[in-house]
CSV table of C-alpha atoms in Angstrom, one decimal:
chain,number,residue,atom,x,y,z
A,1,VAL,CA,14.4,-2.1,8.6
A,2,ARG,CA,12.8,0.7,10.5
A,3,GLY,CA,13.6,2.1,14.0
A,4,SER,CA,10.7,3.6,15.9
A,5,ARG,CA,10.6,7.3,16.9
A,6,GLY,CA,11.3,9.0,20.2
A,7,ALA,CA,9.8,12.3,21.4
A,8,GLY,CA,12.8,14.5,22.1
A,9,ARG,CA,14.4,12.0,24.5
A,10,GLU,CA,16.7,9.0,24.4
A,11,ILE,CA,14.9,6.0,22.9
A,12,PRO,CA,14.3,3.2,25.4
A,13,GLU,CA,14.8,-0.4,24.4
A,14,ASP,CA,11.1,-1.2,24.3
A,15,ASP,CA,10.6,1.6,21.7
A,16,ARG,CA,13.1,0.0,19.3
A,17,GLY,CA,12.4,-2.6,16.7
A,18,ASN,CA,12.6,-3.8,13.2
A,19,THR,CA,9.9,-4.1,10.6
A,20,PHE,CA,9.9,-5.8,7.2
A,21,ASP,CA,7.3,-5.0,4.6
A,22,GLY,CA,6.7,-5.2,0.8
A,23,GLY,CA,4.6,-3.3,-1.7
A,24,VAL,CA,3.6,-3.2,-5.4
A,25,ASP,CA,3.4,-0.3,-7.8
A,26,LEU,CA,1.7,-0.7,-11.2
A,27,LYS,CA,1.7,1.7,-14.1
A,28,TYR,CA,-0.7,1.1,-17.0
A,29,GLY,CA,-1.2,3.1,-20.2
A,30,VAL,CA,-4.9,3.3,-20.6
A,31,SER,CA,-4.4,5.3,-23.8
A,32,PRO,CA,-1.5,7.2,-25.3
A,33,ARG,CA,-2.4,10.2,-23.3
A,34,LEU,CA,-3.9,8.7,-20.1
A,35,THR,CA,-2.0,6.8,-17.4
A,36,LEU,CA,-3.2,4.7,-14.5
A,37,ASP,CA,-0.9,4.3,-11.4
A,38,LEU,CA,-1.7,1.8,-8.7
A,39,THR,CA,0.3,1.5,-5.4
A,40,TYR,CA,-0.1,-1.0,-2.5
A,41,ARG,CA,1.7,-0.6,0.8
A,42,THR,CA,3.7,2.4,-0.5
A,43,ASP,CA,7.0,3.2,1.2
A,44,PHE,CA,8.9,6.5,0.9
A,45,SER,CA,11.9,5.6,3.0
A,46,GLN,CA,14.3,6.7,0.3
A,47,VAL,CA,13.0,10.3,0.3
A,48,ASP,CA,15.2,13.1,1.7
A,49,VAL,CA,14.2,14.9,4.9
A,50,ASP,CA,12.8,18.4,4.6
A,51,ARG,CA,15.0,21.4,4.7
A,52,GLU,CA,14.8,23.2,8.1
A,53,GLN,CA,13.3,26.7,8.1
A,54,ALA,CA,13.3,29.5,10.6
A,55,ASN,CA,9.8,30.8,11.1
A,56,LEU,CA,9.7,34.5,12.1
A,57,THR,CA,6.0,34.9,11.5
A,58,ARG,CA,2.8,33.9,13.3
A,59,PHE,CA,1.7,31.8,10.3
A,60,PRO,CA,2.5,28.2,9.4
A,61,LEU,CA,5.3,27.3,7.0
A,62,PHE,CA,4.9,25.6,3.6
A,63,PHE,CA,7.0,22.5,3.0
A,64,PRO,CA,7.1,21.2,-0.6
A,65,GLU,CA,6.3,17.7,-1.6
A,66,GLN,CA,9.2,15.3,-2.2
A,67,ARG,CA,7.6,11.8,-2.4
A,68,ASP,CA,7.7,10.3,-5.9
A,69,PHE,CA,4.1,9.1,-6.1
A,70,PHE,CA,2.7,12.6,-5.4
A,71,VAL,CA,5.4,14.6,-7.3
A,72,GLU,CA,4.8,12.8,-10.5
A,73,ASN,CA,2.1,14.6,-12.6
A,74,SER,CA,1.5,17.0,-9.6
A,75,GLY,CA,0.9,19.9,-12.0
A,76,MET,CA,-2.4,18.3,-13.0
A,77,PHE,CA,-3.8,18.9,-9.5
A,78,GLN,CA,-2.8,22.6,-9.1
A,79,PHE,CA,-5.5,24.9,-7.9
A,80,GLY,CA,-5.0,28.1,-6.0
A,81,ASP,CA,-2.8,31.2,-6.1
A,82,LEU,CA,-1.0,30.3,-9.3
A,83,THR,CA,2.0,32.3,-10.4
A,84,GLU,CA,3.2,33.3,-13.9
A,85,ARG,CA,6.8,33.6,-15.0
A,86,GLU,CA,8.0,37.3,-14.9
A,87,TYR,CA,4.7,38.5,-13.4
A,88,ARG,CA,4.6,39.8,-9.8
A,89,THR,CA,1.4,38.1,-8.6
A,90,GLY,CA,1.6,39.0,-4.9
A,91,SER,CA,0.8,35.4,-3.7
A,92,SER,CA,1.6,31.8,-4.7
A,93,LEU,CA,0.7,28.2,-4.0
A,94,ARG,CA,2.8,28.5,-0.8
A,95,GLU,CA,0.0,30.9,0.4
A,96,PHE,CA,-3.1,29.0,-0.8
A,97,THR,CA,-3.6,25.8,-2.6
A,98,LEU,CA,-6.7,23.6,-2.5
A,99,PHE,CA,-4.7,20.4,-2.8
A,100,HIS,CA,-1.4,19.9,-0.9
A,101,SER,CA,-0.4,16.2,-1.0
A,102,ARG,CA,1.6,16.5,2.2
A,103,ARG,CA,-1.7,16.4,4.0
A,104,ILE,CA,-1.8,12.7,3.0
A,105,GLY,CA,0.4,10.2,4.8
A,106,LEU,CA,2.1,12.7,7.1
A,107,SER,CA,1.1,13.7,10.7
A,108,GLY,CA,3.2,16.3,12.4
A,109,GLY,CA,6.0,15.6,9.9
A,110,ARG,CA,5.9,11.9,10.8
A,111,PRO,CA,5.0,9.3,8.1
A,112,VAL,CA,1.6,7.6,8.3
A,113,PRO,CA,1.5,4.1,6.8
A,114,LEU,CA,-0.4,4.0,3.5
A,115,VAL,CA,-2.6,1.0,2.6
A,116,GLY,CA,-2.4,2.0,-1.1
A,117,GLY,CA,-3.7,4.4,-3.7
A,118,VAL,CA,-4.7,4.9,-7.3
A,119,ARG,CA,-4.1,7.8,-9.6
A,120,LEU,CA,-5.4,8.5,-13.1
A,121,THR,CA,-3.8,11.4,-15.0
A,122,GLY,CA,-3.8,12.6,-18.6
A,123,GLN,CA,-6.2,13.7,-21.3
A,124,ALA,CA,-9.4,12.2,-22.5
A,125,ALA,CA,-12.2,13.6,-24.7
A,126,GLY,CA,-10.6,17.1,-24.7
A,127,PHE,CA,-10.3,17.3,-20.9
A,128,GLN,CA,-7.3,17.2,-18.7
A,129,VAL,CA,-8.1,14.7,-16.0
A,130,GLY,CA,-6.6,14.0,-12.6
A,131,LEU,CA,-8.1,11.5,-10.2
A,132,MET,CA,-6.5,10.2,-7.0
A,133,ASP,CA,-7.7,8.0,-4.1
A,134,VAL,CA,-5.4,7.1,-1.2
A,135,GLN,CA,-6.2,5.1,2.0
A,136,THR,CA,-4.1,5.4,5.1
A,137,GLU,CA,-3.8,3.1,8.1
A,138,ARG,CA,-4.6,3.9,11.7
A,139,PHE,CA,-1.7,5.9,13.2
A,140,GLU,CA,-1.5,6.4,17.0
A,141,ARG,CA,-4.6,8.3,17.9
A,142,ASP,CA,-5.5,9.2,14.3
A,143,ALA,CA,-8.2,7.0,12.6
A,144,PRO,CA,-7.6,5.5,9.2
A,145,GLN,CA,-8.6,7.9,6.5
A,146,ASN,CA,-9.5,8.0,2.9
A,147,PHE,CA,-8.4,10.9,0.6
A,148,SER,CA,-10.1,11.4,-2.7
A,149,VAL,CA,-9.2,14.1,-5.3
A,150,VAL,CA,-10.9,14.9,-8.6
A,151,ARG,CA,-9.4,17.6,-10.9
A,152,VAL,CA,-10.8,18.3,-14.4
A,153,ARG,CA,-9.7,21.1,-16.7
A,154,ARG,CA,-10.6,22.0,-20.3
A,155,ASN,CA,-8.7,24.4,-22.6
A,156,VAL,CA,-10.7,27.2,-24.0
A,157,LEU,CA,-9.5,29.8,-26.5
A,158,GLU,CA,-5.7,29.8,-26.8
A,159,ASN,CA,-3.6,29.1,-23.7
A,160,SER,CA,-6.7,29.5,-21.4
A,161,ASP,CA,-8.6,26.9,-19.3
A,162,VAL,CA,-11.5,26.4,-17.0
A,163,GLY,CA,-11.6,23.7,-14.3
A,164,PHE,CA,-13.2,22.0,-11.4
A,165,MET,CA,-11.8,20.4,-8.3
A,166,PHE,CA,-13.3,18.2,-5.6
A,167,THR,CA,-11.5,16.8,-2.5
A,168,ASN,CA,-12.8,14.5,0.2
A,169,ARG,CA,-11.0,13.5,3.5
A,170,GLN,CA,-13.0,11.0,5.5
A,171,ALA,CA,-12.3,8.7,8.5
A,172,THR,CA,-12.9,5.0,7.7
A,173,ASP,CA,-13.1,3.7,11.2
A,174,GLY,CA,-16.8,3.1,11.2
A,175,SER,CA,-17.7,6.5,12.6
A,176,GLY,CA,-20.8,6.7,10.4
A,177,GLY,CA,-19.6,9.4,8.1
A,178,GLU,CA,-19.5,12.0,10.8
A,179,SER,CA,-15.8,12.8,10.4
A,180,TYR,CA,-15.2,14.2,6.9
A,181,ASN,CA,-14.0,17.3,5.0
A,182,ARG,CA,-15.2,18.1,1.5
A,183,VAL,CA,-14.1,20.9,-0.8
A,184,PHE,CA,-15.6,22.1,-4.1
A,185,GLY,CA,-13.9,24.6,-6.3
A,186,VAL,CA,-14.0,26.1,-9.8
A,187,ASP,CA,-11.3,28.1,-11.5
A,188,ALA,CA,-10.4,29.9,-14.7
A,189,ASN,CA,-7.0,31.0,-16.1
A,190,VAL,CA,-7.3,33.2,-19.2
A,191,HIS,CA,-4.4,34.6,-21.4
A,192,VAL,CA,-5.6,37.2,-23.9
A,193,LEU,CA,-4.2,40.2,-25.8
A,194,GLY,CA,-0.7,38.9,-25.8
A,195,GLY,CA,0.4,40.0,-22.3
A,196,LEU,CA,-2.9,40.0,-20.2
A,197,ILE,CA,-3.5,37.2,-17.7
A,198,VAL,CA,-6.6,36.7,-15.5
A,199,ASN,CA,-6.6,34.0,-12.8
A,200,SER,CA,-9.7,33.4,-10.7
A,201,TYR,CA,-11.3,30.7,-8.4
A,202,VAL,CA,-14.1,30.1,-6.0
A,203,ALA,CA,-14.0,27.3,-3.5
A,204,PHE,CA,-16.3,26.0,-0.7
A,205,THR,CA,-15.6,23.6,2.2
A,206,ASP,CA,-18.0,21.4,4.1
A,207,SER,CA,-17.3,19.7,7.4
A,208,PRO,CA,-19.4,18.8,10.4
A,209,GLY,CA,-19.8,21.8,12.8
A,210,GLN,CA,-18.8,24.5,10.4
A,211,GLU,CA,-20.9,27.5,11.0
A,212,GLY,CA,-18.8,30.5,9.8
A,213,ASN,CA,-17.8,31.7,6.3
A,214,ARG,CA,-16.6,28.6,4.4
A,215,THR,CA,-15.7,30.1,1.1
A,216,ALA,CA,-12.6,31.3,-0.6
A,217,ALA,CA,-12.4,33.4,-3.8
A,218,ARG,CA,-9.8,35.3,-5.8
A,219,VAL,CA,-9.6,37.4,-9.0
A,220,ASN,CA,-6.1,38.3,-10.2
A,221,ALA,CA,-5.1,40.3,-13.3
A,222,GLY,CA,-1.7,41.1,-14.7
A,223,TRP,CA,-0.3,42.7,-17.8
A,224,ARG,CA,3.2,42.7,-19.1
A,225,GLY,CA,4.3,44.7,-22.1
A,226,ARG,CA,7.6,45.7,-23.7
A,227,ILE,CA,8.3,48.3,-20.9
A,228,TRP,CA,5.5,48.3,-18.3
A,229,ASP,CA,4.1,45.6,-16.1
A,230,VAL,CA,1.1,46.0,-13.8
A,231,GLY,CA,-1.0,43.6,-11.7
A,232,ALA,CA,-3.7,43.5,-9.0
A,233,PHE,CA,-5.8,41.0,-7.2
A,234,VAL,CA,-8.5,40.8,-4.5
A,235,ARG,CA,-9.2,37.6,-2.6
A,236,GLN,CA,-11.2,36.6,0.4
A,237,ILE,CA,-10.8,33.5,2.6
A,238,GLY,CA,-13.5,32.8,5.2
A,239,ASP,CA,-12.9,32.3,8.9
A,240,ASP,CA,-14.3,28.8,8.7
A,241,PHE,CA,-12.7,27.8,5.3
A,242,ASP,CA,-10.8,24.6,6.0
A,243,PRO,CA,-9.5,22.6,3.1
A,244,GLY,CA,-8.7,19.2,4.6
A,245,VAL,CA,-6.3,18.2,1.8
A,246,GLY,CA,-5.0,21.7,1.1
A,247,PHE,CA,-2.9,24.5,2.6
A,248,THR,CA,-4.1,28.0,3.7
A,249,ARG,CA,-1.5,30.2,5.3
A,250,ARG,CA,-4.1,32.8,6.5
A,251,SER,CA,-7.9,32.6,6.9
A,252,ASP,CA,-10.5,35.2,7.9
A,253,ILE,CA,-9.1,37.8,5.5
A,254,ARG,CA,-9.8,40.2,2.7
A,255,HIS,CA,-6.6,40.7,0.8
A,256,PHE,CA,-6.0,43.5,-1.8
A,257,TYR,CA,-2.8,43.7,-3.8
A,258,ALA,CA,-1.5,46.0,-6.6
A,259,THR,CA,1.8,46.6,-8.3
A,260,VAL,CA,3.3,48.6,-11.1
A,261,GLY,CA,6.8,48.5,-12.6
A,262,ALA,CA,8.9,48.9,-15.6
A,263,HIS,CA,11.6,46.7,-17.2
A,264,PRO,CA,13.5,48.7,-19.8
A,265,ARG,CA,16.7,47.6,-21.4
A,266,PRO,CA,19.3,50.4,-20.9
A,267,PRO,CA,22.2,50.7,-23.4
A,268,ILE,CA,24.7,49.6,-20.9
A,269,PRO,CA,26.9,46.6,-22.0
A,270,PHE,CA,26.8,44.5,-18.8
A,271,LEU,CA,23.0,45.0,-18.1
A,272,LEU,CA,20.2,43.0,-19.6
A,273,ASN,CA,17.4,45.0,-18.0
A,274,ILE,CA,16.4,47.0,-14.9
A,275,ASN,CA,13.1,46.7,-13.1
A,276,PRO,CA,12.0,49.5,-10.7
A,277,TYR,CA,8.6,48.7,-9.2
A,278,VAL,CA,6.2,49.5,-6.3
A,279,GLU,CA,3.7,47.2,-4.8
A,280,GLY,CA,1.2,47.3,-1.9
A,281,GLN,CA,-0.8,44.9,0.2
A,282,TYR,CA,-3.8,45.7,2.4
A,283,ILE,CA,-5.3,42.9,4.4
A,284,THR,CA,-8.3,43.1,6.8
A,285,ASP,CA,-10.4,40.5,8.6
A,286,LEU,CA,-14.0,39.9,7.4
A,287,LYS,CA,-15.2,42.7,9.8
A,288,ASP,CA,-13.0,45.1,7.8
A,289,VAL,CA,-10.5,45.6,10.7
A,290,LEU,CA,-7.0,46.2,9.3
A,291,GLU,CA,-4.5,43.4,10.0
A,292,THR,CA,-1.6,44.0,7.6
A,293,ARG,CA,-0.6,46.8,5.4
A,294,THR,CA,2.6,46.8,3.4
A,295,GLY,CA,4.1,49.2,0.9
A,296,THR,CA,7.2,48.2,-1.0
A,297,ALA,CA,9.6,50.0,-3.4
A,298,GLY,CA,12.0,47.8,-5.2
A,299,PHE,CA,14.7,47.9,-7.8
A,300,GLY,CA,15.8,44.8,-9.7
A,301,VAL,CA,18.7,44.4,-12.0
A,302,SER,CA,19.3,41.5,-14.5
A,303,PHE,CA,22.9,41.2,-15.7
A,304,ARG,CA,24.0,39.8,-19.0
A,305,ASP,CA,26.0,37.1,-17.1
A,306,SER,CA,22.7,35.9,-15.7
A,307,GLY,CA,23.2,37.4,-12.3
A,308,VAL,CA,20.2,39.0,-10.6
A,309,LEU,CA,20.2,41.8,-7.9
A,310,ASP,CA,17.0,42.8,-6.1
A,311,LEU,CA,16.8,45.7,-3.6
A,312,GLN,CA,13.7,46.3,-1.5
A,313,PHE,CA,12.4,48.8,1.1
A,314,SER,CA,9.1,48.1,2.9
A,315,ASP,CA,6.9,50.0,5.3
A,316,ARG,CA,4.7,47.6,7.3
A,317,PHE,CA,1.8,47.6,9.7
A,318,GLU,CA,0.8,44.5,11.6
A,319,ARG,CA,-2.0,43.9,14.1
A,320,VAL,CA,-1.4,40.9,16.3
A,321,GLU,CA,-4.6,39.6,17.8
A,322,ARG,CA,-3.1,36.8,19.8
A,323,PRO,CA,0.5,36.7,21.3
A,324,PHE,CA,2.9,34.4,19.6
A,325,ARG,CA,6.4,33.2,20.3
A,326,VAL,CA,9.3,33.3,17.8
A,327,GLY,CA,10.9,29.9,18.2
A,328,THR,CA,12.2,29.6,21.8
A,329,GLY,CA,13.0,33.3,21.9
A,330,GLY,CA,10.9,36.4,22.6
A,331,LEU,CA,7.2,36.6,23.0
A,332,ILE,CA,5.4,39.1,20.7
A,333,ALA,CA,2.4,40.5,22.6
A,334,ALA,CA,-1.0,41.4,21.1
A,335,GLY,CA,-1.1,44.9,19.8
A,336,SER,CA,-0.4,47.1,16.7
A,337,TYR,CA,3.0,47.5,15.3
A,338,SER,CA,4.5,49.7,12.6
A,339,PHE,CA,8.0,49.2,11.3
A,340,ARG,CA,10.2,49.4,8.3
A,341,GLU,CA,12.7,47.0,6.8
A,342,ALA,CA,15.1,46.7,3.8
A,343,SER,CA,16.7,43.9,1.9
A,344,ALA,CA,19.3,43.2,-0.8
A,345,THR,CA,19.6,39.9,-2.6
A,346,TYR,CA,22.1,38.9,-5.2
A,347,THR,CA,22.1,35.5,-7.1
A,348,SER,CA,24.9,34.7,-9.5
A,349,ASN,CA,24.8,32.6,-12.7
A,350,ARG,CA,23.7,29.1,-11.7
A,351,GLY,CA,25.3,27.7,-14.9
A,352,ARG,CA,28.8,28.2,-13.5
A,353,ASN,CA,30.8,25.7,-11.5
A,354,VAL,CA,30.6,27.9,-8.4
A,355,SER,CA,27.5,30.0,-7.8
A,356,GLY,CA,25.5,31.3,-4.9
A,357,THR,CA,23.0,33.7,-3.3
A,358,VAL,CA,23.6,36.3,-0.7
A,359,GLU,CA,20.8,38.1,1.1
A,360,LEU,CA,21.0,40.9,3.7
A,361,SER,CA,17.9,42.2,5.4
A,362,GLY,CA,16.9,44.0,8.5
A,363,GLY,CA,15.0,46.8,10.2
A,364,GLY,CA,12.2,47.0,12.7
A,365,TYR,CA,10.4,43.9,14.0
A,366,TYR,CA,7.2,44.0,16.1
A,367,GLY,CA,8.5,46.8,18.4
A,368,GLY,CA,12.1,45.5,18.3
A,369,SER,CA,14.7,45.0,15.6
A,370,ARG,CA,15.9,42.2,13.2
A,371,ARG,CA,19.1,41.7,11.3
A,372,SER,CA,19.3,38.7,8.9
A,373,VAL,CA,22.0,37.3,6.7
A,374,GLY,CA,21.5,34.4,4.4
A,375,ALA,CA,23.9,32.6,2.0
A,376,ASN,CA,23.9,29.7,-0.3
A,377,LEU,CA,26.9,28.3,-2.1
A,378,LEU,CA,26.7,25.7,-4.9
A,379,TRP,CA,29.8,24.0,-6.1
A,380,GLU,CA,29.7,21.6,-9.1
A,381,PRO,CA,33.2,20.9,-10.2
A,382,GLY,CA,32.0,18.1,-12.5
A,383,TYR,CA,29.1,15.8,-13.2
A,384,ARG,CA,30.1,13.5,-10.3
A,385,PHE,CA,30.1,15.8,-7.4
A,386,VAL,CA,27.8,18.6,-6.0
A,387,MET,CA,28.1,20.5,-2.8
A,388,ASP,CA,25.3,22.8,-1.6
A,389,LEU,CA,25.9,24.9,1.5
A,390,THR,CA,23.2,27.1,3.2
A,391,ALA,CA,23.3,29.3,6.2
A,392,THR,CA,20.7,31.7,7.7
A,393,HIS,CA,21.4,33.9,10.7
A,394,ASN,CA,18.7,36.0,12.3
A,395,ALA,CA,19.6,38.3,15.2
A,396,LEU,CA,16.4,39.7,16.9
A,397,ARG,CA,15.8,42.0,19.8
A,398,LEU,CA,12.4,42.2,21.5
A,399,GLY,CA,11.6,44.0,24.8
A,400,GLY,CA,15.2,44.3,25.7
A,401,GLU,CA,15.9,40.6,25.1
A,402,SER,CA,18.2,39.5,22.4
A,403,PHE,CA,18.2,36.1,20.7
A,404,THR,CA,19.0,34.4,17.4
A,405,ALA,CA,17.2,32.0,15.1
A,406,ASP,CA,19.8,30.3,12.9
A,407,VAL,CA,19.6,27.4,10.5
A,408,TYR,CA,22.6,25.7,8.7
A,409,GLY,CA,22.7,23.0,6.1
A,410,ALA,CA,25.1,21.1,3.9
A,411,ARG,CA,24.1,18.7,1.1
A,412,LEU,CA,26.7,16.6,-0.7
A,413,LYS,CA,26.1,14.3,-3.7
A,414,TYR,CA,28.5,12.0,-5.4
A,415,ALA,CA,28.0,9.7,-8.4
A,416,TYR,CA,30.5,6.9,-8.6
A,417,SER,CA,29.0,5.8,-11.9
A,418,THR,CA,25.6,6.0,-13.7
A,419,THR,CA,24.3,3.2,-11.6
A,420,LEU,CA,25.8,3.9,-8.1
A,421,TYR,CA,25.5,7.3,-6.4
A,422,GLY,CA,24.9,8.6,-2.9
A,423,GLY,CA,24.4,11.7,-0.9
A,424,ALA,CA,24.6,13.2,2.6
A,425,PHE,CA,22.5,16.0,4.1
A,426,PHE,CA,23.5,17.7,7.4
A,427,GLN,CA,21.3,20.3,9.1
A,428,TYR,CA,21.4,22.2,12.3
A,429,ASN,CA,18.5,24.3,13.7
A,430,ALA,CA,19.9,26.5,16.4
A,431,THR,CA,16.4,27.5,17.5
A,432,THR,CA,15.2,23.9,18.3
A,433,ARG,CA,18.8,22.8,19.0
A,434,GLU,CA,18.3,19.8,16.7
A,435,ALA,CA,20.9,18.3,14.5
A,436,ILE,CA,19.8,16.1,11.6
A,437,THR,CA,22.0,13.7,9.5
A,438,SER,CA,20.6,12.0,6.5
A,439,LEU,CA,22.6,9.5,4.3
A,440,ARG,CA,21.4,8.0,1.1
A,441,LEU,CA,22.9,5.4,-1.2
A,442,THR,CA,21.3,4.3,-4.5
A,443,PHE,CA,22.3,1.4,-6.7
A,444,ILE,CA,20.5,0.9,-10.0
A,445,HIS,CA,20.8,-2.9,-10.4
A,446,ALA,CA,18.5,-3.1,-13.5
A,447,PRO,CA,16.6,-0.6,-15.6
A,448,LEU,CA,14.2,1.4,-13.3
A,449,SER,CA,15.1,-1.0,-10.5
A,450,ASN,CA,16.9,0.3,-7.4
A,451,LEU,CA,18.5,-0.7,-4.1
A,452,TYR,CA,18.2,2.1,-1.5
A,453,LEU,CA,20.1,2.4,1.8
A,454,ALA,CA,19.0,5.2,4.0
A,455,VAL,CA,20.0,6.4,7.4
A,456,THR,CA,18.4,9.4,9.2
A,457,GLU,CA,19.3,10.6,12.7
A,458,ARG,CA,17.9,13.4,14.7
A,459,ARG,CA,19.7,14.5,17.9
A,460,ASP,CA,19.0,17.0,20.6
A,461,VAL,CA,22.2,19.0,21.1
A,462,GLY,CA,20.7,21.2,23.8
A,463,ASP,CA,21.0,20.9,27.6
A,464,THR,CA,19.0,17.7,27.7
A,465,GLY,CA,20.8,16.0,24.9
A,466,GLY,CA,19.9,12.6,23.6
A,467,LEU,CA,18.8,10.8,20.5
A,468,ARG,CA,15.4,11.8,19.2
A,469,GLU,CA,15.2,9.5,16.3
A,470,ARG,CA,17.3,7.0,14.3
A,471,PHE,CA,15.9,5.5,11.1
A,472,LEU,CA,17.6,2.8,9.1
A,473,ALA,CA,16.0,1.5,5.9
A,474,ALA,CA,17.0,-0.9,3.1
A,475,LYS,CA,14.6,-0.8,0.2
A,476,LEU,CA,14.8,-3.0,-2.9
A,477,THR,CA,12.7,-2.3,-6.0
A,478,LYS,CA,12.4,-4.4,-9.2
A,479,TYR,CA,10.6,-3.3,-12.3
A,480,PHE,CA,8.7,-5.7,-14.5
A,481,GLN,CA,7.4,-4.9,-17.9
A,482,PHE,CA,4.5,-6.9,-19.4
C-alpha cells in the first residue's frame, strides 16, 4: 500500500491513494562462477531512508546505494577514484565514479518505477564480467529510460587488472534516439614491488549537444613501506564531461595531489603506531586559473585498544565563481577566500559494547568562521539490540550573520528472534526543518522469504508545518527453488 507524495505541504485528499503491485525475481547459476539475475516490477519499499547530511560546500553530496538489487555484486562495476586500505589517495569513489546506481530508479531522491532489469556477474574465460540492463517507467515529466552497463576486467600479473566500461542512458519514448548519454572508459590497477600501487583511467562521454571537453583521466601512484608512505596523482575532468549513470563532484578541473608520511611503531606500551603526514592539493580549471589550494599537516595515532586519533591543520584557498547559499543560511558571494581550519577526531574500539566517535573542527570559512561538533554513539548490549545515535552541530558566521546547520539521528534495531526483527530510524535536519521517521518490521516466514512492513513519514516542523509525505508499505516475498 503506497501513499503518494506531497511537495512540502499538507497532502490533499486527491493526492492520496493505494496501489497494489507484484513482481518476480529470478536468480540462475549459468556456471559455478557466473550468475544471472532477472527482476520484473522491482520494489524497494523495505529499504531504509538515506541519512541526512549537512552540505557546507558548493558541490553535490554523495549518497551511497542501499537497494539490494544494486548493492549485490556492486564491486564488479567499480570504476573511478578507487582507494586502497592504509593508503592516502586524496580522492575516492565519492568524488568520481563512472557508475553510480542511484542514477537509476531515483529522481530527486524520489523512487521511479522500474519495469525490470537483468544482471550478469561473475567470471568467464578468464575475465571478470558485469552486465546490467534496467528499464524505468515514465515518471512525472521524465520519459521512460533504459540504462545499460558493461564492465569487463582481466587480471594481469599478480593482484593487477585492466578493464573496460561502457554505460548508456537513453530515453525510450520514441524520441528517435536523440536523447542519450554514452560513456566509454578503460582503466588499469597495478600492484608491484610489494608496496607500490598505480591506478589509472581514461573515460569519454557522448551526448547530443556536447561541444566542450568530454574526457576524464587520472593517474595515481602510492607506495607504503615499513616506515614511509608517499603518494601522488594528477587528474583532469572536462567541462563537458557528463556521465549519465555516474557521479562527478567537480568538473572543469585539473587536480594535483601529493602526500608523504611515516608510520613508525614507537616503544610505548599503549601505542600501536603513530602517523605524522603532510599532503597538498592544487586544483585549477582547464584554463589554469587556480580554484582550490589546500595544504594539510596531520598526526594520526593508533592505540593498541583499537582506538584511533587524528589531528589535522589545513591552510586553504578557494575561488568562488558563482555565489552559493549554505542551506537556508548565509550567502557566500563570488570572490577569493583564504582561511585556516583545524580538526580533531577520535574513534574508540568498535568491538566494545559501547563505542563512538567524537569530532571537533573549526576555523575560517569563506570570509567568516565555522565551529563544528560531531558525535556518534553506538551501544550494543547484546545480539538483540543496537542503538546508534548521531549528532552534528555547525555554527557559522558570514557577513555579520550567524546561523547553524544541524543534523540529528537515532537508529534502533531489535531482534525478537532469528526470524522476527525490526528497527526505527529518526532524523531531524534543522537546516530544512524536516523531521523523518522510518519504521521497519521484518518477518522471515520461510527460508529467504520475508514479510516487510514499512512506514516512512516526513514532516515540516518549520513555520508552515504540515505533512510532506507518508508512506505505508506491506511487502511479501516468497522464494522458490527449482
